[in-house]
mmCIF file of C-alpha atoms in Angstrom:
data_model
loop_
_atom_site.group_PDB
_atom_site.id
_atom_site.type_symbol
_atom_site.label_atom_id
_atom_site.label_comp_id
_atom_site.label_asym_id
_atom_site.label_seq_id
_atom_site.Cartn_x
_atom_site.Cartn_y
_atom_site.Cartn_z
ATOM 1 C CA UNK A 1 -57.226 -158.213 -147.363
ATOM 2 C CA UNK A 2 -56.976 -157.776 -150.896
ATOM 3 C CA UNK A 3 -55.243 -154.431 -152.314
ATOM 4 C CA UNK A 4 -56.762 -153.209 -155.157
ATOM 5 C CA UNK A 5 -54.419 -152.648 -158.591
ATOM 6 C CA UNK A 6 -53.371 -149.318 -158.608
ATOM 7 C CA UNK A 7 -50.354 -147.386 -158.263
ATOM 8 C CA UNK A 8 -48.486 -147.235 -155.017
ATOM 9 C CA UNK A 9 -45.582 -145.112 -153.387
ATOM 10 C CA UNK A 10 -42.030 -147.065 -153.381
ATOM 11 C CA UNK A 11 -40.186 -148.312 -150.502
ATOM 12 C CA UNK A 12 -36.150 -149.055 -149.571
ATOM 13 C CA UNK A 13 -38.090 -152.800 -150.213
ATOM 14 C CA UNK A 14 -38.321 -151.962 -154.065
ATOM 15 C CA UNK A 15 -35.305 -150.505 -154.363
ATOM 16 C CA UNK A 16 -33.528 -153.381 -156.284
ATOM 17 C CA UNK A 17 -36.329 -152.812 -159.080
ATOM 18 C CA UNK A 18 -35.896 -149.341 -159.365
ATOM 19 C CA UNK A 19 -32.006 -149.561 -159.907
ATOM 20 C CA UNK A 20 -32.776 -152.080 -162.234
ATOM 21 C CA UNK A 21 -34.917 -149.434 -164.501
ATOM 22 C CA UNK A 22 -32.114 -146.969 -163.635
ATOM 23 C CA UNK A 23 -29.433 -149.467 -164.776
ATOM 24 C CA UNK A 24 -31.761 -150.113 -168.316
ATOM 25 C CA UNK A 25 -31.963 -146.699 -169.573
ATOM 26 C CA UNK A 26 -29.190 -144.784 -167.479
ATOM 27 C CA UNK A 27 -29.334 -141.593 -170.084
ATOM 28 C CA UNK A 28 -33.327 -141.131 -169.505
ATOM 29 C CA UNK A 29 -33.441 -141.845 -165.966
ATOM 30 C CA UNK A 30 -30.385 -139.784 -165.238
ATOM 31 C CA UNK A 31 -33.276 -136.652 -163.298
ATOM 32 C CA UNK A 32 -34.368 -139.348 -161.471
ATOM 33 C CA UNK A 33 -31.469 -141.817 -161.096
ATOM 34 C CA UNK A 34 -29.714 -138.979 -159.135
ATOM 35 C CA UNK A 35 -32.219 -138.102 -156.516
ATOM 36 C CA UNK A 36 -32.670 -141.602 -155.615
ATOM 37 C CA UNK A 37 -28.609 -142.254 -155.242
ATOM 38 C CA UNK A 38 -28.511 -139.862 -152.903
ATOM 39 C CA UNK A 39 -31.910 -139.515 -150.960
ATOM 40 C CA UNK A 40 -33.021 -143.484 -151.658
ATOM 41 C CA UNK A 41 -36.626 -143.437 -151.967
ATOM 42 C CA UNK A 42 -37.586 -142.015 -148.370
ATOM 43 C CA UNK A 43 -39.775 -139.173 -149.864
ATOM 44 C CA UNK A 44 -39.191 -136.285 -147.602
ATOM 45 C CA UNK A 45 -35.563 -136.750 -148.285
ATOM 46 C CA UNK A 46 -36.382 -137.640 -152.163
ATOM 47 C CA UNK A 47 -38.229 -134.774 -152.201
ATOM 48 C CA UNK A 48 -41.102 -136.670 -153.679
ATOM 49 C CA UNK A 49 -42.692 -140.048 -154.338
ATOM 50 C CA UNK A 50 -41.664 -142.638 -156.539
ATOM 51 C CA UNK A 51 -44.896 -144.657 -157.717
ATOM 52 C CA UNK A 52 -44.768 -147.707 -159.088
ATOM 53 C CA UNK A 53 -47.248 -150.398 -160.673
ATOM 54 C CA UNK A 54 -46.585 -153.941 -159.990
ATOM 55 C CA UNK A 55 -47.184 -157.228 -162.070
ATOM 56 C CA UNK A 56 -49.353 -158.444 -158.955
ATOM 57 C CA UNK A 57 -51.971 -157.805 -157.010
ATOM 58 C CA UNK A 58 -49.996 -157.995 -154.028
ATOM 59 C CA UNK A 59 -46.034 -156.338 -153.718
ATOM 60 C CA UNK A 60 -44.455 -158.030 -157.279
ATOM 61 C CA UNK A 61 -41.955 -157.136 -159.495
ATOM 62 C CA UNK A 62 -42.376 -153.620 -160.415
ATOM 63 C CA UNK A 63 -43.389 -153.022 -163.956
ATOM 64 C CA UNK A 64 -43.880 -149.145 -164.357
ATOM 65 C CA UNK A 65 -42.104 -146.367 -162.487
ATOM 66 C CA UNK A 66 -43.172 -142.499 -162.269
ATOM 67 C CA UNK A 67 -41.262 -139.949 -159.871
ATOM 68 C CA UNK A 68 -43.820 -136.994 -158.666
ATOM 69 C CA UNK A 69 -42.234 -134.319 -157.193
ATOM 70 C CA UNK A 70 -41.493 -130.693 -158.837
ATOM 71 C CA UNK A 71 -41.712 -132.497 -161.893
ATOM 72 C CA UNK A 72 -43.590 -135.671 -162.650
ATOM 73 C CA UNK A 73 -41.334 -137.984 -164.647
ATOM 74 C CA UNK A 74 -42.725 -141.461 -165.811
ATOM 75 C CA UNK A 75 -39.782 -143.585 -166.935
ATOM 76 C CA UNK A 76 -41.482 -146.951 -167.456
ATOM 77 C CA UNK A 77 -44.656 -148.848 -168.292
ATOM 78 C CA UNK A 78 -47.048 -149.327 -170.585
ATOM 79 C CA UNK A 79 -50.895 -147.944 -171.235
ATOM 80 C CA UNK A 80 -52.274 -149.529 -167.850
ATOM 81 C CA UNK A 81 -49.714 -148.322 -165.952
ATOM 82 C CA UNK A 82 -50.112 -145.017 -167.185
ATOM 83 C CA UNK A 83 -53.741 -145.059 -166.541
ATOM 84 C CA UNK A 84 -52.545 -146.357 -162.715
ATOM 85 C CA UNK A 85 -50.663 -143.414 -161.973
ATOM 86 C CA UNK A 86 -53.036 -140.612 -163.840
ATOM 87 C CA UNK A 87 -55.367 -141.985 -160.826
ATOM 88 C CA UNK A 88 -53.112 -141.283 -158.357
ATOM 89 C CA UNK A 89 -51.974 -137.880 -159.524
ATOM 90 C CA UNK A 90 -55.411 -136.855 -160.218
ATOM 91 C CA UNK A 91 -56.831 -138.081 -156.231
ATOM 92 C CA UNK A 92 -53.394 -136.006 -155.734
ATOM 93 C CA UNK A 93 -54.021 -132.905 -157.381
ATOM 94 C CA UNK A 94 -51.440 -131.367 -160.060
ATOM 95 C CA UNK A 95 -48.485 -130.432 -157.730
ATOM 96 C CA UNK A 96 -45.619 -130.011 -160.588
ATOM 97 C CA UNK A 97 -44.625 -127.446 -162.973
ATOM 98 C CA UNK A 98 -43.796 -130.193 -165.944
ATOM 99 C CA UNK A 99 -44.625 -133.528 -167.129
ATOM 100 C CA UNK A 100 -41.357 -134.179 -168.426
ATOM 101 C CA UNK A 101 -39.151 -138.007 -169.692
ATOM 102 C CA UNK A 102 -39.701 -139.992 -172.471
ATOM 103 C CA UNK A 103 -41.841 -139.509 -174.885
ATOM 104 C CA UNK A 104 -44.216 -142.784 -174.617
ATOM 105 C CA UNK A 105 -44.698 -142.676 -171.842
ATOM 106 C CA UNK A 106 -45.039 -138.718 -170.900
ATOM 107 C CA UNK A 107 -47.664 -138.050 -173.930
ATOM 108 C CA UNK A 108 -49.878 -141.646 -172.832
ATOM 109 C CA UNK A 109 -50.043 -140.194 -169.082
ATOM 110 C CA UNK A 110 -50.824 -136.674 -170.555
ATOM 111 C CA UNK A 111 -53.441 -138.602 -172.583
ATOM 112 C CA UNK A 112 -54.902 -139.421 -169.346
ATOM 113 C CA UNK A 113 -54.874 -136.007 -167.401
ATOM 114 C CA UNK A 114 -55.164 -133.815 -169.786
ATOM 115 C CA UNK A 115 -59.126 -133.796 -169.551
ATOM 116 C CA UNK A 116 -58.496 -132.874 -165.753
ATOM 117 C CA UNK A 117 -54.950 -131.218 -165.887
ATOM 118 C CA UNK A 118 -55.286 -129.335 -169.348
ATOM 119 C CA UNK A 119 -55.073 -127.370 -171.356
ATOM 120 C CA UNK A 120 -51.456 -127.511 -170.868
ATOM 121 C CA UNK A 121 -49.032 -123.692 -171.242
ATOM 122 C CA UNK A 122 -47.476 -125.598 -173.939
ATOM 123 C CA UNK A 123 -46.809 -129.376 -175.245
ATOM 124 C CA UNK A 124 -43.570 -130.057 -176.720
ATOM 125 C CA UNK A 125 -43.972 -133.671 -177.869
ATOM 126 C CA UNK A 126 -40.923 -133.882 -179.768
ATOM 127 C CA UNK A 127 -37.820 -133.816 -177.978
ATOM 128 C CA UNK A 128 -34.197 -135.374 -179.556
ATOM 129 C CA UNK A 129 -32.496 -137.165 -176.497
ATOM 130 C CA UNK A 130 -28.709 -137.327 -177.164
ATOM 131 C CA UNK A 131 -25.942 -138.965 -175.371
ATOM 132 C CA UNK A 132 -22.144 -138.632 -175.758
ATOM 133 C CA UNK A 133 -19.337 -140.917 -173.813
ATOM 134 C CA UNK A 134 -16.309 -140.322 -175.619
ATOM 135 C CA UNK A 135 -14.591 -137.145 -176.017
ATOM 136 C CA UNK A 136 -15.662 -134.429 -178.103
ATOM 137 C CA UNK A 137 -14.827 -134.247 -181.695
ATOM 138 C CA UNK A 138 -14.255 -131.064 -181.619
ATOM 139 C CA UNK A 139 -11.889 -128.954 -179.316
ATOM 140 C CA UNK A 140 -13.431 -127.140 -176.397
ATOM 141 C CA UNK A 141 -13.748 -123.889 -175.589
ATOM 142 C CA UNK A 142 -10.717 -123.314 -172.998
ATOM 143 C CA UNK A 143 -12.115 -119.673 -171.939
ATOM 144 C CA UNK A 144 -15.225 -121.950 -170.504
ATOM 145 C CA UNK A 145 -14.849 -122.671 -166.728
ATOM 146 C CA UNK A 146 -16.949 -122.986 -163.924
ATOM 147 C CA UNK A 147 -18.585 -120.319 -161.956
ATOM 148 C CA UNK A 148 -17.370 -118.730 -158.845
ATOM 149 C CA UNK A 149 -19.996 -118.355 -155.981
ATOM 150 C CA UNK A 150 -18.756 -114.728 -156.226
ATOM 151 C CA UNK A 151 -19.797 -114.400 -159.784
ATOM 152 C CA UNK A 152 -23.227 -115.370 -159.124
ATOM 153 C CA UNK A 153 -24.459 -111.708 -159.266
ATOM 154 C CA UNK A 154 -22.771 -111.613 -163.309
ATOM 155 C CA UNK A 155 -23.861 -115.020 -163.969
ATOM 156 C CA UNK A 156 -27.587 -114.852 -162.591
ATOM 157 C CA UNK A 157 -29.085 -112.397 -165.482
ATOM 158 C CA UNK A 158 -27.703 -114.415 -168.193
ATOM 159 C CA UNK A 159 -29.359 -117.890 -166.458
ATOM 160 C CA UNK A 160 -32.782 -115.951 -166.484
ATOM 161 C CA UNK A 161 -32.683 -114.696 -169.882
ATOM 162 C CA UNK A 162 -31.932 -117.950 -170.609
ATOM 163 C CA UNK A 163 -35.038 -119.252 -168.495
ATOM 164 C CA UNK A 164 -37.896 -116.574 -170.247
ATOM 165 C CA UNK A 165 -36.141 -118.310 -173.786
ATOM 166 C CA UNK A 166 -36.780 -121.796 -173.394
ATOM 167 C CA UNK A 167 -39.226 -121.980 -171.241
ATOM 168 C CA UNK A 168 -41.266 -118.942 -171.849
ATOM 169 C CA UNK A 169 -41.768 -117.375 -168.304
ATOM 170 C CA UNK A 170 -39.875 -115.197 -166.214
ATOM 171 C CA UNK A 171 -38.380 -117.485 -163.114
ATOM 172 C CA UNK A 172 -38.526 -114.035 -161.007
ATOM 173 C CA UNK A 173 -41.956 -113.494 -161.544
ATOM 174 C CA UNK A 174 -43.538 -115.029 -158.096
ATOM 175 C CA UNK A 175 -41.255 -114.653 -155.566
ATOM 176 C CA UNK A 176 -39.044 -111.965 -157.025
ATOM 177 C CA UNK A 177 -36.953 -114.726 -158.097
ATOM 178 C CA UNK A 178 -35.393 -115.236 -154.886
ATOM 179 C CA UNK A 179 -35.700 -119.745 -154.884
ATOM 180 C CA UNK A 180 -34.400 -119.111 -158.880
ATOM 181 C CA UNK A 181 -31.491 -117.259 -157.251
ATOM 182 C CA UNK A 182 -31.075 -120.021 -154.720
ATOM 183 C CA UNK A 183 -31.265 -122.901 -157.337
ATOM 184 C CA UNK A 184 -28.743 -121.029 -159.517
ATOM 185 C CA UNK A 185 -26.209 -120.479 -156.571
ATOM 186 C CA UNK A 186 -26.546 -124.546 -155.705
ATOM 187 C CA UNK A 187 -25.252 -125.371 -159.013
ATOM 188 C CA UNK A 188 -22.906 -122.936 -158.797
ATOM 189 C CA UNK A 189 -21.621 -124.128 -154.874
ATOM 190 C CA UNK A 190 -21.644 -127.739 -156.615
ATOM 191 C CA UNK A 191 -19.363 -126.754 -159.019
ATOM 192 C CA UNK A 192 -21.985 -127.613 -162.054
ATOM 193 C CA UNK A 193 -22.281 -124.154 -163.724
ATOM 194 C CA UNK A 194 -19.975 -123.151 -166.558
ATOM 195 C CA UNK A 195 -19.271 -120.022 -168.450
ATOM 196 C CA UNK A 196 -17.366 -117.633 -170.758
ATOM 197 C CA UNK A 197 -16.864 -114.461 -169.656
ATOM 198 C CA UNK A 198 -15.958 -111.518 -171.397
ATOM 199 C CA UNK A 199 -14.912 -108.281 -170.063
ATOM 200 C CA UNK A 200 -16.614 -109.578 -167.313
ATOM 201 C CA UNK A 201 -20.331 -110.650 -168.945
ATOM 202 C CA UNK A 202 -21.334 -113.734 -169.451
ATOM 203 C CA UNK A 203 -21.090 -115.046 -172.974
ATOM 204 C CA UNK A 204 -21.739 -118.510 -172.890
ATOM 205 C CA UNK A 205 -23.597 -120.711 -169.898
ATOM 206 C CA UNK A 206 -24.615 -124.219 -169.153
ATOM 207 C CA UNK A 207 -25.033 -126.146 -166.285
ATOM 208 C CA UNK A 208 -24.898 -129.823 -165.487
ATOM 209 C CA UNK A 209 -28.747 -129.929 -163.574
ATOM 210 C CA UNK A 210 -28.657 -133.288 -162.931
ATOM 211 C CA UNK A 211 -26.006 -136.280 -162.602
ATOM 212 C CA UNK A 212 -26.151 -139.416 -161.213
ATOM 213 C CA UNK A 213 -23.211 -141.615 -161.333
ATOM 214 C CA UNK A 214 -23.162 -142.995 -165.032
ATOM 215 C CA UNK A 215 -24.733 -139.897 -166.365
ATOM 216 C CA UNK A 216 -24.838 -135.580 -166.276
ATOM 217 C CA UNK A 217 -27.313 -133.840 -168.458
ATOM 218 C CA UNK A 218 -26.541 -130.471 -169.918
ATOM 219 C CA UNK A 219 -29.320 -128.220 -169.559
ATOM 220 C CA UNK A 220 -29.378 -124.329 -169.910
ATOM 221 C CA UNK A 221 -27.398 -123.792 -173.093
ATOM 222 C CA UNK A 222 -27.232 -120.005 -173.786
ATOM 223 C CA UNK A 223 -25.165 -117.719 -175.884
ATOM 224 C CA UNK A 224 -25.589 -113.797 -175.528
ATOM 225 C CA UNK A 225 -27.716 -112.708 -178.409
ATOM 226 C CA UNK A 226 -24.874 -110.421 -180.279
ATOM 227 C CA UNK A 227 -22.794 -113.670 -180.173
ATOM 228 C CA UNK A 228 -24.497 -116.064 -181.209
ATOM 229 C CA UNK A 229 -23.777 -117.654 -184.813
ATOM 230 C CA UNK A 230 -20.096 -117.788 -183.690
ATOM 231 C CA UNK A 231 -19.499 -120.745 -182.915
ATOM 232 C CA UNK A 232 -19.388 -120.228 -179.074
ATOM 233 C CA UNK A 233 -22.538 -122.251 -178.013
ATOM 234 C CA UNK A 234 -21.025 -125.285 -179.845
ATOM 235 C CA UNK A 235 -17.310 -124.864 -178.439
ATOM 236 C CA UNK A 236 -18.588 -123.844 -175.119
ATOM 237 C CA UNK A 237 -21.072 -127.355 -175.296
ATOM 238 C CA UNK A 238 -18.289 -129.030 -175.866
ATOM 239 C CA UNK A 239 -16.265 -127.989 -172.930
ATOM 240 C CA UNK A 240 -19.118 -128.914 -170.633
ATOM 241 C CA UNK A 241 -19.436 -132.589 -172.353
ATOM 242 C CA UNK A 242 -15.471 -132.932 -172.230
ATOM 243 C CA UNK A 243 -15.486 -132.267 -168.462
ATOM 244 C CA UNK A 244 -18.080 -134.688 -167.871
ATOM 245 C CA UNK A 245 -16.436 -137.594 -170.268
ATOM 246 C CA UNK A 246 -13.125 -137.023 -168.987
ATOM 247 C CA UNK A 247 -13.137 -135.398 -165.842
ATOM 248 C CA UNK A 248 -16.156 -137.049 -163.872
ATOM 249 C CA UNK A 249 -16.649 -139.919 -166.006
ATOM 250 C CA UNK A 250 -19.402 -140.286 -166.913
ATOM 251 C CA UNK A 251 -22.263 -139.753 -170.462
ATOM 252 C CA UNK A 252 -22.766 -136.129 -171.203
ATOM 253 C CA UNK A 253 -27.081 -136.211 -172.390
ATOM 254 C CA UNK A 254 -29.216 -133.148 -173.089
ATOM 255 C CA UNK A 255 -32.207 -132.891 -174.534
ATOM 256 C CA UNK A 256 -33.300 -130.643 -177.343
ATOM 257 C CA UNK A 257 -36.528 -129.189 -178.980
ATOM 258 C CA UNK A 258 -37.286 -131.045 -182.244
ATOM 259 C CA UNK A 259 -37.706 -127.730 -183.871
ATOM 260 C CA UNK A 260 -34.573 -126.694 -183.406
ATOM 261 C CA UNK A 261 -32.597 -128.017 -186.181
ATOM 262 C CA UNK A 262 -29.459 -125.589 -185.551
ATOM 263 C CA UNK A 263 -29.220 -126.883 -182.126
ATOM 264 C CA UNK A 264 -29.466 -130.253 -183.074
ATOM 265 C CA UNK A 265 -26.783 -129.593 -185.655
ATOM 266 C CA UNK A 266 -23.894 -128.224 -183.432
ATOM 267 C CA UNK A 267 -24.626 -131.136 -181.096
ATOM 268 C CA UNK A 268 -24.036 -133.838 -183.161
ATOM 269 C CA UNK A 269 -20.911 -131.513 -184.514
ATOM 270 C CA UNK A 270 -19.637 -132.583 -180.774
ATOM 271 C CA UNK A 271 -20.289 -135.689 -181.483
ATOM 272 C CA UNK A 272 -23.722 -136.149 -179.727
ATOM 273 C CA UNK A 273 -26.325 -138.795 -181.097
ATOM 274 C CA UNK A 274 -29.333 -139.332 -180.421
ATOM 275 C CA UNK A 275 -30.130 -142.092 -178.193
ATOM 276 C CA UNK A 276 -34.110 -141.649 -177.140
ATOM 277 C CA UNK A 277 -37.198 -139.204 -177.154
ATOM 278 C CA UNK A 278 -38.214 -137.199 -174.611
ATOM 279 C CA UNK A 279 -41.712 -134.554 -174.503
ATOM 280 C CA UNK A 280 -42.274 -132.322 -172.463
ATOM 281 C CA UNK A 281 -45.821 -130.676 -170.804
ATOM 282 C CA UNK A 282 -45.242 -127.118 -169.555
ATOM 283 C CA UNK A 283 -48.287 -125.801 -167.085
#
């Protein structure tokens, strides 16, 4: 029997393919790219589906790629393949908390849910995606360190201030902020959450949130409010990026509003440069 086109969930079969997009544009698949290293694309231990729209009718070469799970993250295709998986996350229902990757093809699926999905909290459409492999240019902050799993109860207010700043809600706000909590002590267990402390309060924080094994990205910059125009954020960045470049080996990436033009500034200070567009959709 004939299938008919549309988008369809990923096997171990397509794997090849997916690596393949991975292995294209390591820096923006590096959310995805490190889920599927370590869960493959089973998706109850992916925690999620990977779609995917093919060239044929029948199993081909796959030509666009979306992840939905707490996030839905389309990483490749054009306008058809968009439309493909708007289909499926619409028969679906919305299920994430972001529409989040590169630009093209984030605001052409948004494009196609928005009449169902919208209005969107908040569309932030313009995104700098920067990248940095080398070391930093300029020295790191050597106060910055990781995080003990005994600091977590120092550490924790800082990461939610953090939180209500960039993205505008409190993370404690449904469940008392007890899975926030438990996300925040992962990173720490892992060894992916960094800060400056002073007189035992935080200072400076950033984590690594995601890193797959070309690529960590840097999310959660924050520098206490009385400190900030110091120079910390950008030192402190820089420690993070040097640990990944020369520790773990691999591209330091973040992603940064448009807007922010003082943000964007320190980073390429580090030595950052842009190397893609990402947009986010915020429900």
């Amino acid at each position: 029997m004939l299938r008919l086109a549309g988008a369809r969930v990923l096997d171990e079969r397509d794997l090849i393919d997916v690596r393949g997009v991975f292995d294209n544009d390591p820096v923006a698949a590096c959310m995805v790219a490190a889920r599927v290293e370590v869960a493959g694309l089973d998706p109850w231990r992916l925690g999620g589906e990977m779609w995917g729209s093919d060239s044929k009718p029948i199993r081909g070469k796959v030509e666009g790629l979306c992840f939905s799970g707490p996030n839905l993250i389309p990483l490749k295709g054009g306008a058809t393949a968009m439309r493909m998986f708007a289909d499926r996350a619409r028969r679906r229902g919305r299920m994430c908390s972001s529409l989040v990757g590169p630009a093209e093809q984030v605001l052409t699926l948004w494009d196609e849910l928005q009449p169902d999905w919208g209005p969107a909290r908040e569309v932030r459409g313009d995104q700098p995606l920067m990248a940095i492999s080398t070391a930093p240019k300029i020295t790191p902050d050597p106060q910055v360190r990781q995080v003990r799993p005994s600091e977590l109860n120092r550490y924790l207010p800082a990461a939610i201030s953090m939180f209500i700043e960039e993205v505008g809600i409190d993370p404690c706000a449904e469940d008392g902020g007890a899975g926030y909590r438990a996300r925040v002590s992962e990173l720490i267990a892992a060894g992916r959450a960094f800060a400056r402390f002073e007189h035992g309060e935080v200072v400076f924080k950033a984590e690594i949130g995601a890193m797959s094994s070309k690529v960590g990205q840097i999310q959660g910059v924050w520098v206490r409010p009385d400190r900030r125009g110091e120079g910390i954020g950008t030192a402190g960045t820089a420690a993070v990026a040097d640990r990944l470049t020369r520790v773990l080996n691999r591209t330091a990436s973040l992603y940064v509003n448009g807007y922010n033009h003082v943000a964007q500034a320190a980073y390429r200070r580090i030595g950052f440069e842009q190397v893609g567009q990402y947009a986010t959709v915020l429900f």
